[in-house]
Coordinates of C-alpha atoms in Angstrom, one line a residue:
Chain A
X1 CA 0.0 0.0 0.0
X2 CA 1.4 3.3 -1.1
X3 CA 2.3 5.6 1.8
X4 CA 0.3 8.8 1.7
X5 CA 2.0 11.9 3.0
X6 CA -1.0 13.7 4.6
X7 CA 1.2 16.3 6.1
X8 CA 2.3 17.5 2.6
X9 CA -1.3 17.8 1.5
X10 CA -2.2 19.8 4.5
X11 CA 0.8 22.0 4.0
X12 CA -0.2 22.6 0.3
X13 CA -3.8 23.6 1.2
X14 CA -2.5 25.8 4.1
X15 CA 0.0 27.6 1.9
X16 CA -2.5 28.1 -0.9
X17 CA -5.2 29.4 1.5
X18 CA -3.1 31.8 3.6
X19 CA -0.9 32.6 0.6
X20 CA -4.0 34.0 -1.1
X21 CA -4.8 36.1 1.9
X22 CA -1.3 37.6 2.5
X23 CA -0.2 37.4 -1.2
X24 CA 2.9 35.5 -0.2
X25 CA 2.5 32.7 -2.7
X26 CA 3.6 32.9 -6.3
X27 CA 1.5 34.9 -8.7
X28 CA -1.1 35.8 -6.0
X29 CA -3.1 32.5 -6.7
X30 CA -4.3 31.2 -3.3
X31 CA -7.0 28.8 -2.3
X32 CA -9.9 31.0 -3.4
X33 CA -8.4 31.4 -6.9
X34 CA -8.0 27.8 -7.4
X35 CA -10.2 26.7 -10.3
X36 CA -12.5 23.9 -9.5
X37 CA -14.5 23.3 -12.6
X38 CA -15.4 25.4 -15.7
X39 CA -13.6 28.5 -14.4
X40 CA -15.4 28.4 -11.1
X41 CA -13.0 28.9 -8.2
X42 CA -13.2 27.9 -4.6
X43 CA -13.8 31.6 -3.9
X44 CA -16.8 31.6 -6.2
X45 CA -18.1 28.5 -4.4
X46 CA -17.6 30.1 -1.0
X47 CA -19.3 33.3 -2.2
X48 CA -22.2 31.3 -3.6
X49 CA -22.6 29.4 -0.4
X50 CA -22.6 32.7 1.6
X51 CA -25.2 34.2 -0.7
X52 CA -27.3 31.0 -0.5
X53 CA -27.2 31.1 3.3
X54 CA -28.0 34.8 3.3
X55 CA -30.9 34.2 0.9
X56 CA -32.3 31.5 3.1
X57 CA -32.1 33.8 6.2
X58 CA -33.6 36.8 4.4
X59 CA -36.4 34.6 3.0
X60 CA -37.2 33.4 6.5
X61 CA -37.2 36.9 7.9
X62 CA -39.5 38.1 5.1
X63 CA -41.8 35.1 5.6
X64 CA -42.0 35.8 9.3
X65 CA -42.8 39.5 8.6
X66 CA -45.6 38.5 6.2
X67 CA -47.0 36.2 8.9
X68 CA -47.0 39.0 11.5
X69 CA -48.4 41.6 9.1
X70 CA -51.4 39.5 8.0
X71 CA -52.2 37.4 11.0
X72 CA -55.8 38.1 12.0
X73 CA -56.4 40.1 8.8
X74 CA -56.7 37.4 6.3
X75 CA -57.2 33.6 6.2
X76 CA -54.4 31.4 7.4
X77 CA -54.3 29.6 4.0
X78 CA -53.7 32.9 2.2
X79 CA -50.9 33.8 4.7
X80 CA -49.2 30.5 4.0
X81 CA -49.5 31.2 0.2
X82 CA -48.1 34.7 0.6
X83 CA -45.2 33.4 2.7
X84 CA -44.4 30.9 0.0
X85 CA -44.6 33.5 -2.6
X86 CA -42.3 35.9 -0.8
X87 CA -39.9 33.0 -0.1
X88 CA -39.7 32.0 -3.7
X89 CA -39.2 35.5 -4.9
X90 CA -36.4 35.9 -2.4
X91 CA -34.9 32.6 -3.6
X92 CA -35.1 33.8 -7.2
X93 CA -33.4 37.1 -6.4
X94 CA -30.7 35.2 -4.5
X95 CA -30.2 32.9 -7.4
X96 CA -29.8 35.9 -9.8
X97 CA -27.2 37.5 -7.4
X98 CA -25.4 34.1 -7.2
X99 CA -25.4 33.3 -10.9
X100 CA -22.3 35.4 -11.9
X101 CA -20.2 33.5 -9.3
X102 CA -21.4 30.2 -10.9
X103 CA -20.7 31.6 -14.4
X104 CA -24.2 31.1 -15.5
X105 CA -24.9 33.1 -18.6
X106 CA -28.5 34.3 -19.0
X107 CA -27.9 36.1 -22.3
X108 CA -29.1 33.2 -24.4
X109 CA -32.4 33.2 -22.5
X110 CA -33.0 36.9 -22.7
X111 CA -34.7 37.0 -26.1
X112 CA -36.8 33.9 -25.5
X113 CA -37.5 35.0 -21.9
X114 CA -38.6 38.4 -23.2
X115 CA -41.1 36.9 -25.6
X116 CA -42.4 34.5 -23.0
X117 CA -42.7 37.4 -20.5
X118 CA -44.8 39.5 -23.0
X119 CA -47.0 36.5 -23.7
X120 CA -47.5 35.8 -20.0
X121 CA -48.0 39.5 -19.4
X122 CA -50.9 39.6 -21.8
X123 CA -52.4 36.4 -20.6
X124 CA -52.2 37.2 -17.0
X125 CA -53.4 40.8 -17.2
X126 CA -56.6 40.2 -15.3
X127 CA -55.0 37.8 -12.9
X128 CA -52.4 40.3 -12.1
X129 CA -54.9 43.1 -11.6
X130 CA -56.9 40.9 -9.3
X131 CA -53.8 40.1 -7.4
X132 CA -52.8 43.7 -7.0
X133 CA -56.3 44.6 -6.0
X134 CA -56.3 41.8 -3.4
X135 CA -53.2 43.3 -1.9
X136 CA -54.7 46.8 -1.8
X137 CA -57.9 45.4 -0.2
X138 CA -55.8 43.8 2.5
X139 CA -54.1 47.1 3.2
X140 CA -57.2 49.3 2.9
X141 CA -59.5 46.8 4.6
X142 CA -62.9 48.1 3.5
X143 CA -64.2 44.7 4.6
X144 CA -63.2 42.0 7.1
X145 CA -64.0 38.4 7.3
X146 CA -67.6 37.8 8.6
X147 CA -68.6 41.4 7.8
X148 CA -72.1 41.8 6.5
X149 CA -71.8 43.7 3.2
X150 CA -73.4 44.6 -0.1
X151 CA -71.5 44.8 -3.4
X152 CA -73.0 45.0 -6.9
X153 CA -76.4 44.1 -5.5
X154 CA -75.1 41.0 -3.7
X155 CA -75.7 41.0 0.0
X156 CA -74.0 38.5 2.3
X157 CA -71.2 37.7 4.7
X158 CA -67.6 37.8 3.8
X159 CA -66.3 34.3 4.0
X160 CA -62.8 34.8 2.8
X161 CA -60.5 37.5 1.4
X162 CA -58.2 35.8 -1.0
X163 CA -55.3 37.1 -3.1
X164 CA -57.4 36.8 -6.3
X165 CA -61.0 36.9 -5.1
X166 CA -63.3 37.5 -2.2
X167 CA -65.9 34.9 -1.4
X168 CA -69.3 35.8 0.0
X169 CA -72.0 33.7 1.6
X170 CA -75.4 35.2 0.7
X171 CA -78.2 35.2 3.2
X172 CA -79.6 32.2 1.3
X173 CA -76.3 30.4 1.9
X174 CA -75.1 30.6 -1.6
X175 CA -71.4 30.8 -2.4
X176 CA -70.5 33.9 -4.5
X177 CA -67.0 34.6 -5.7
X178 CA -66.2 38.2 -6.5
X179 CA -62.9 39.0 -8.3
X180 CA -60.8 41.4 -6.2
X181 CA -60.6 43.9 -9.0
X182 CA -64.4 44.1 -8.9
X183 CA -64.2 44.4 -5.1
X184 CA -61.7 47.2 -5.4
X185 CA -63.5 49.3 -8.0
X186 CA -67.1 48.8 -6.9
X187 CA -69.2 50.6 -4.2
X188 CA -69.2 48.5 -1.1
X189 CA -71.8 48.9 1.7
X190 CA -70.4 47.5 4.9
X191 CA -73.3 47.1 7.3
X192 CA -71.1 46.4 10.3
X193 CA -68.1 48.7 9.8
X194 CA -69.5 51.0 12.5
X195 CA -70.3 49.8 16.0
X196 CA -73.9 50.8 15.9
X197 CA -76.6 51.4 13.3
X198 CA -80.1 52.6 13.1
X199 CA -83.2 50.8 11.8
X200 CA -86.8 52.0 11.6
X201 CA -90.4 50.9 11.3
X202 CA -93.4 52.6 9.9
X203 CA -96.4 51.8 12.1
X204 CA -99.9 52.9 11.3
X205 CA -102.6 53.3 13.9
X206 CA -106.3 54.2 13.5
X207 CA -107.5 57.8 13.6
X208 CA -109.6 56.9 16.6
X209 CA -106.5 55.8 18.6
X210 CA -104.5 58.1 20.8
X211 CA -101.1 58.7 19.1
X212 CA -99.5 60.1 22.2
X213 CA -100.4 57.0 24.1
X214 CA -99.2 54.8 21.3
X215 CA -95.8 56.6 21.3
X216 CA -95.5 56.1 25.1
X217 CA -96.3 52.4 24.7
X218 CA -93.8 51.9 21.9
X219 CA -91.1 53.8 23.8
X220 CA -91.8 51.5 26.8
X221 CA -91.3 48.4 24.7
X222 CA -88.1 49.7 23.2
X223 CA -86.7 50.7 26.6
X224 CA -87.1 47.1 27.8
X225 CA -85.1 45.6 24.9
X226 CA -81.4 45.2 25.6
X227 CA -80.2 45.7 22.1
X228 CA -82.2 48.9 21.6
X229 CA -79.5 51.4 22.6
X230 CA -80.1 53.8 25.4
X231 CA -78.0 56.3 23.6
X232 CA -78.6 57.5 20.9
X233 CA -82.1 57.5 22.2
X234 CA -84.9 56.0 20.1
X235 CA -87.1 58.3 18.3
X236 CA -90.9 57.8 17.9
X237 CA -93.1 60.4 16.3
X238 CA -96.2 61.0 14.1
X239 CA -94.8 61.2 10.6
X240 CA -97.8 61.4 8.4
X241 CA -101.6 61.6 8.5
X242 CA -102.1 58.9 6.0
X243 CA -105.0 57.9 3.9
X244 CA -106.1 55.1 6.2
X245 CA -104.4 55.9 9.5
X246 CA -101.9 57.8 11.5
X247 CA -98.4 56.8 10.5
X248 CA -95.8 56.6 13.3
X249 CA -92.1 56.4 12.5
X250 CA -90.0 54.4 15.0
X251 CA -86.2 54.8 14.9
X252 CA -84.0 52.6 17.0
X253 CA -80.2 52.4 17.3
X254 CA -78.7 49.0 17.9
X255 CA -75.2 47.4 18.0
X256 CA -74.3 46.6 14.4
X257 CA -73.9 42.9 15.1
X258 CA -77.3 42.6 16.7
X259 CA -79.5 45.0 14.8
X260 CA -81.3 42.3 12.8
X261 CA -82.1 40.3 16.0
X262 CA -83.4 43.5 17.6
X263 CA -85.4 44.5 14.5
X264 CA -87.1 41.1 14.3
X265 CA -87.8 40.9 17.9
X266 CA -89.1 44.4 18.5
X267 CA -91.8 44.7 15.9
X268 CA -94.0 41.9 17.2
X269 CA -93.5 43.1 20.8
X270 CA -94.6 46.6 19.8
X271 CA -97.6 45.2 18.0
X272 CA -98.6 43.1 21.0
X273 CA -98.1 46.0 23.4
X274 CA -100.3 48.3 21.3
X275 CA -103.0 45.6 21.0
X276 CA -102.9 45.3 24.8
X277 CA -104.0 48.9 25.2
X278 CA -106.5 48.6 22.3
X279 CA -104.5 50.5 19.8
X280 CA -104.7 48.7 16.5
X281 CA -103.5 48.7 12.9
X282 CA -106.1 50.3 10.7
X283 CA -107.8 48.5 7.9
X284 CA -107.8 50.3 4.6
X285 CA -111.1 52.2 4.3
X286 CA -112.8 54.6 1.9
X287 CA -115.6 57.0 2.8
X288 CA -117.8 57.7 -0.2
X289 CA -119.7 61.1 0.1
X290 CA -122.5 62.1 -2.2
X291 CA -124.6 65.2 -2.6
X292 CA -124.2 68.8 -1.4
X293 CA -124.3 68.2 2.3
X294 CA -122.1 70.4 4.4
X295 CA -118.8 68.9 5.4
X296 CA -118.9 68.9 9.1
X297 CA -115.8 69.7 11.2
X298 CA -114.9 67.2 13.9
X299 CA -117.1 67.2 17.0
X300 CA -116.0 70.2 19.1
X301 CA -116.2 68.0 22.3
X302 CA -113.6 65.7 20.8
X303 CA -111.1 68.4 19.9
X304 CA -108.0 68.4 22.0
X305 CA -105.4 71.1 22.7
X306 CA -104.8 71.7 19.1
X307 CA -107.8 74.0 18.8
X308 CA -107.8 77.2 16.7
X309 CA -107.0 80.4 18.5
X310 CA -110.1 82.5 19.4
X311 CA -109.0 85.4 17.2
X312 CA -108.8 83.3 14.1
X313 CA -111.9 81.1 14.1
X314 CA -112.1 79.5 10.7
X315 CA -115.5 79.9 9.0
X316 CA -117.5 76.9 8.2
X317 CA -117.5 76.3 4.6
X318 CA -119.3 73.9 2.3
X319 CA -117.8 72.3 -0.8
X320 CA -119.2 74.9 -3.3
X321 CA -117.8 77.8 -1.2
X322 CA -114.4 76.0 -1.1
X323 CA -114.5 75.6 -4.9
X324 CA -115.3 79.2 -5.4
X325 CA -112.5 80.3 -3.1
X326 CA -110.1 78.1 -5.1
X327 CA -111.4 79.7 -8.3
X328 CA -110.9 83.2 -6.9
X329 CA -107.4 82.2 -5.8
Chain B
X1 CA -82.9 41.6 53.8
X2 CA -81.9 38.2 52.3
X3 CA -78.4 37.8 50.9
X4 CA -77.3 35.4 48.2
X5 CA -74.7 32.9 49.3
X6 CA -71.6 33.2 47.0
X7 CA -68.7 30.8 47.5
X8 CA -67.4 27.3 46.7
X9 CA -69.7 24.3 47.1
X10 CA -69.8 20.6 46.4
X11 CA -72.1 19.3 43.6
X12 CA -74.8 18.3 46.0
X13 CA -75.4 22.0 46.9
X14 CA -78.6 23.4 45.6
X15 CA -79.8 27.0 45.3
X16 CA -83.3 28.0 45.9
X17 CA -83.3 31.7 46.2
X18 CA -86.0 34.1 45.2
X19 CA -87.0 32.9 41.8
X20 CA -83.6 31.3 41.1
X21 CA -82.9 27.6 41.5
X22 CA -79.6 25.9 40.7
X23 CA -78.8 22.2 41.1
X24 CA -76.4 19.6 39.9
X25 CA -77.8 16.1 40.2
X26 CA -76.1 12.8 39.4
X27 CA -77.9 10.7 36.8
X28 CA -76.2 7.4 36.2
X29 CA -72.6 8.2 35.2
X30 CA -73.4 11.8 34.4
X31 CA -74.2 15.0 36.3
X32 CA -77.1 17.1 35.2
X33 CA -77.0 20.9 35.7
X34 CA -80.3 22.6 35.9
X35 CA -80.9 26.3 36.4
X36 CA -84.2 28.1 36.4
X37 CA -85.0 31.8 36.8
X38 CA -88.6 32.4 36.0
X39 CA -89.1 31.1 32.5
X40 CA -85.5 31.3 31.8
X41 CA -83.9 27.8 32.0
X42 CA -80.7 26.1 31.3
X43 CA -79.9 22.4 31.3
X44 CA -76.5 20.9 30.7
X45 CA -75.0 17.5 31.1
X46 CA -71.6 17.4 32.8
X47 CA -69.3 14.4 32.5
X48 CA -67.2 14.6 35.6
X49 CA -66.3 12.1 38.4
X50 CA -65.9 14.6 41.2
X51 CA -65.5 18.3 41.4
X52 CA -66.6 21.6 42.9
X53 CA -69.0 24.3 42.0
X54 CA -68.3 28.0 42.4
X55 CA -71.0 30.6 42.6
X56 CA -69.3 33.9 42.1
X57 CA -70.4 37.4 41.0
X58 CA -68.6 38.1 37.7
X59 CA -68.0 41.1 35.4
X60 CA -71.5 42.2 34.4
X61 CA -70.9 42.0 30.6
X62 CA -72.0 38.5 29.6
X63 CA -75.8 38.6 29.3
X64 CA -77.5 38.2 27.0
X65 CA -74.3 37.8 25.2
X66 CA -70.7 39.1 25.4
X67 CA -71.5 42.1 23.3
X68 CA -69.0 44.5 24.7
X69 CA -66.0 44.9 27.1
X70 CA -67.2 48.2 28.6
X71 CA -69.4 48.9 31.5
X72 CA -71.0 52.4 31.6
X73 CA -72.5 53.6 34.8
X74 CA -74.7 56.7 34.7
X75 CA -75.4 58.6 37.8
X76 CA -76.7 62.0 38.9
X77 CA -74.4 64.8 37.9
X78 CA -71.6 65.6 40.3
X79 CA -69.5 68.8 40.2
X80 CA -65.9 68.3 41.1
X81 CA -64.0 71.3 42.3
X82 CA -60.7 72.4 40.6
X83 CA -57.8 70.1 41.7
X84 CA -60.2 68.3 43.9
X85 CA -60.7 64.6 44.7
X86 CA -64.0 62.9 45.4
X87 CA -64.9 59.4 46.3
X88 CA -68.3 58.2 45.2
X89 CA -70.1 55.0 45.8
X90 CA -72.1 53.8 42.8
X91 CA -73.9 50.5 42.1
X92 CA -73.4 48.1 39.2
X93 CA -75.6 45.1 38.1
X94 CA -74.8 41.6 39.2
X95 CA -74.3 38.7 37.0
X96 CA -73.8 35.4 38.8
X97 CA -71.3 33.0 37.3
X98 CA -71.6 29.3 37.9
X99 CA -68.2 27.6 37.5
X100 CA -67.2 24.0 37.9
X101 CA -63.8 22.7 38.8
X102 CA -62.3 19.3 38.3
X103 CA -58.7 18.2 38.3
X104 CA -57.7 21.7 39.2
X105 CA -59.2 23.2 36.1
X106 CA -62.1 25.6 36.3
X107 CA -64.6 26.3 33.6
X108 CA -67.7 28.5 33.3
X109 CA -70.9 26.6 33.2
X110 CA -73.6 29.3 33.3
X111 CA -74.2 33.0 33.9
X112 CA -77.4 34.2 35.3
X113 CA -78.8 37.6 36.4
X114 CA -81.8 39.1 38.0
X115 CA -81.2 42.3 36.1
X116 CA -82.3 43.0 32.6
X117 CA -79.3 44.2 30.5
X118 CA -79.3 47.4 28.5
X119 CA -76.7 48.6 26.0
X120 CA -75.7 52.0 24.9
X121 CA -73.2 53.8 22.7
X122 CA -70.5 56.1 24.1
X123 CA -69.3 58.5 21.4
X124 CA -70.5 58.2 17.9
X125 CA -71.2 55.2 15.6
X126 CA -67.9 55.7 13.8
X127 CA -65.5 56.1 16.7
X128 CA -67.4 55.2 19.8
X129 CA -67.8 52.0 21.8
X130 CA -70.9 49.9 22.7
X131 CA -71.3 49.8 26.5
X132 CA -73.3 47.8 28.9
X133 CA -75.4 50.6 30.4
X134 CA -76.5 50.9 34.0
X135 CA -78.2 53.7 35.9
X136 CA -76.9 54.1 39.5
X137 CA -77.7 56.2 42.5
X138 CA -74.7 58.2 43.9
X139 CA -73.7 58.4 47.5
X140 CA -70.6 59.2 49.6
X141 CA -70.8 56.0 51.6
X142 CA -71.5 52.4 50.6
X143 CA -75.2 52.1 49.9
X144 CA -77.3 49.2 51.2
X145 CA -77.8 46.9 48.3
X146 CA -79.1 43.4 47.7
X147 CA -76.0 41.4 46.8
X148 CA -77.8 39.4 44.1
X149 CA -79.0 42.5 42.3
X150 CA -76.3 45.2 42.7
X151 CA -72.7 45.5 43.7
X152 CA -71.0 48.6 45.1
X153 CA -68.5 50.4 43.0
X154 CA -66.0 52.7 44.8
X155 CA -65.1 55.4 42.3
X156 CA -62.4 57.8 43.2
X157 CA -62.5 60.8 41.0
X158 CA -59.5 63.2 40.7
X159 CA -59.9 66.5 38.9
X160 CA -56.5 67.5 37.7
X161 CA -57.8 70.6 35.9
X162 CA -58.1 74.2 37.2
X163 CA -61.8 74.3 36.4
X164 CA -65.0 72.8 37.9
X165 CA -65.9 69.6 36.0
X166 CA -69.3 67.9 35.8
X167 CA -69.3 64.2 35.8
X168 CA -72.3 61.9 35.4
X169 CA -70.9 58.7 33.9
X170 CA -67.9 56.5 34.0
X171 CA -66.8 53.7 31.7
X172 CA -64.7 50.8 32.9
X173 CA -63.0 48.2 30.7
X174 CA -63.5 44.6 31.6
X175 CA -59.7 44.1 31.9
X176 CA -59.6 46.3 34.9
X177 CA -62.6 44.8 36.7
X178 CA -61.8 42.9 39.8
X179 CA -65.0 41.8 41.6
X180 CA -64.9 41.0 45.3
X181 CA -67.6 39.5 47.5
X182 CA -68.4 38.6 51.1
X183 CA -71.7 37.6 52.7
X184 CA -73.2 41.1 52.4
X185 CA -71.5 42.9 49.6
X186 CA -70.2 42.6 46.1
X187 CA -67.8 45.3 45.1
X188 CA -65.4 46.7 42.6
X189 CA -63.2 49.8 42.6
X190 CA -62.0 52.2 39.9
X191 CA -60.2 55.5 39.6
X192 CA -61.1 58.3 37.3
X193 CA -58.6 61.0 36.5
X194 CA -60.0 64.0 34.8
X195 CA -57.3 65.4 32.6
X196 CA -59.4 68.0 30.7
X197 CA -62.9 69.3 30.7
X198 CA -64.4 66.4 28.7
X199 CA -61.7 63.8 29.1
X200 CA -60.9 61.3 31.8
X201 CA -58.8 58.2 32.2
X202 CA -60.7 55.4 34.0
X203 CA -58.8 52.4 35.4
X204 CA -60.2 49.5 37.3
X205 CA -58.5 48.9 40.6
X206 CA -57.8 45.6 42.2
X207 CA -59.1 46.5 45.7
X208 CA -61.9 45.2 47.9
X209 CA -64.4 47.4 49.6
X210 CA -63.1 46.3 52.9
X211 CA -60.8 43.7 54.5
X212 CA -61.7 40.0 54.3
X213 CA -63.5 40.0 51.0
X214 CA -62.9 37.2 48.5
X215 CA -61.9 37.9 45.0
X216 CA -64.2 36.4 42.3
X217 CA -63.2 34.2 39.5
X218 CA -62.9 36.1 36.3
X219 CA -64.6 35.6 33.0
X220 CA -62.2 38.0 31.2
X221 CA -60.5 36.9 28.1
X222 CA -59.2 39.4 25.6
X223 CA -61.7 39.6 22.7
X224 CA -59.3 41.4 20.3
X225 CA -61.1 40.9 17.1
X226 CA -64.7 41.7 18.0
X227 CA -66.2 44.7 16.3
X228 CA -66.7 46.5 19.5
X229 CA -63.2 46.6 21.0
X230 CA -61.1 47.7 18.0
X231 CA -61.1 51.3 18.9
X232 CA -57.5 52.3 18.6
X233 CA -56.1 54.7 21.1
X234 CA -59.0 54.5 23.5
X235 CA -57.7 51.6 25.6
X236 CA -54.2 51.7 27.1
X237 CA -53.8 48.5 29.0
X238 CA -56.8 48.5 31.3
X239 CA -57.3 52.2 31.3
X240 CA -60.1 53.5 29.1
X241 CA -59.8 57.1 27.9
X242 CA -63.2 58.8 28.0
X243 CA -62.5 61.5 25.4
X244 CA -66.1 61.9 24.2
X245 CA -67.6 63.6 27.2
X246 CA -68.1 62.9 30.9
X247 CA -71.8 63.8 31.1

């Protein structure tokens, strides 16, 4: 067996290596300048390894940054996807930086790559715009997951905000996918963006009912309901003297997440409370009048505090007089 | 005046107090929890070999649902002199938490209350917060209360401004609420530092009304992503900044 002089090999490597650092070896060629293969030196390899390690570290840092930035804002699957995307983009940039050290020449690929890039660019125009819109939506955050929204006539709950599209679940439970570009350029109504919202009812009572009492009863029912906010206080008033009854408007503020529950619950309670004090919803009715009988004013005994002032007692007038007055006018 | 008996009990303890009844009965290999308050009932099966039951007053923010982290107490207006300090005693609504414990681990089983909850909005819809609203009397000494209906809040108000300030409400975040109880009282404490005419910092204080009170188990868990607690800048740790009026 041939005797191997290990000491000589170590000395050679030692001299080459440190010779390159202090320039003491012949011609300045040290370990790093020693060509390994195809003009790639040990120095190139070491440089490439350093860049590789640096790229891996930077990719991990960026990935962690993406995770921290989007946690709680978008779905976990999308975060993982974005982490992968950021990592692979970092790897690609690292590879480009590393390529001169490994003597990889991209010039041959430039022309073909350019053509392919143009083709891909045209093909992925919509995809790219959806992707960019998705990123902008994530930053602007006009909607959040589980928000109740309306967009392009579609109402429902936001199920997921993806990179390319946003998915909604309509009230009927139907899956609707909205491209992010549409989300970004359309008017969005977010019903729960604010902590509270108002809803209203129109409630008619009969002319024979006492509107003041009705308002008191309705306010009492609202006061007992937990989700009808104390402040802003509810508003109940006579809005219109309608064709068939006195129309009351009821306006109630409620926490945004509970307004629908409150709205459903309150209306029937109001109805029952009104019924309990003999205030009822009017039936549609039409009074047909015929002939030249005088139109009588309401019974004076039934008039309340809204009486005419004594100095301006209105004359009684029949229909013909009224017509003449209109003609003169 | 009857007092509700808070504390730690074995499973065979049963409550029959006013309209409230609570019991845990063993049925074969399972326990059955039953609670009734008027028409309001709750039944739950509990799979446990042996354990304990806690009846403690908890932060009054969980009924009918955990809608908000803020308790707002309204009271008759009080004028605080410039650079003055005042200690007020207010009341807050009681919610009774039923906890069970086995193998050293405690879990909430039920929350019940004799009080009807009411919510309100402090500030505006855009920047305000939903609060659990309660109307309290105001006094300079601990009021006599029924410990199953109301607790006593010791509120120390400090006016750091050079003007008279009117105060008629305080808002406490759940994070700062530490409820204590004994056989007669349920209590909490808070400090309110008025820094400008319409601004105050309110902090819950971990302090009993008097010596010898027991600290209640807490329900509090940070609800970071609810719609009602994402008001940036209004909550610093457990201090709530009331910057939208004190009356």
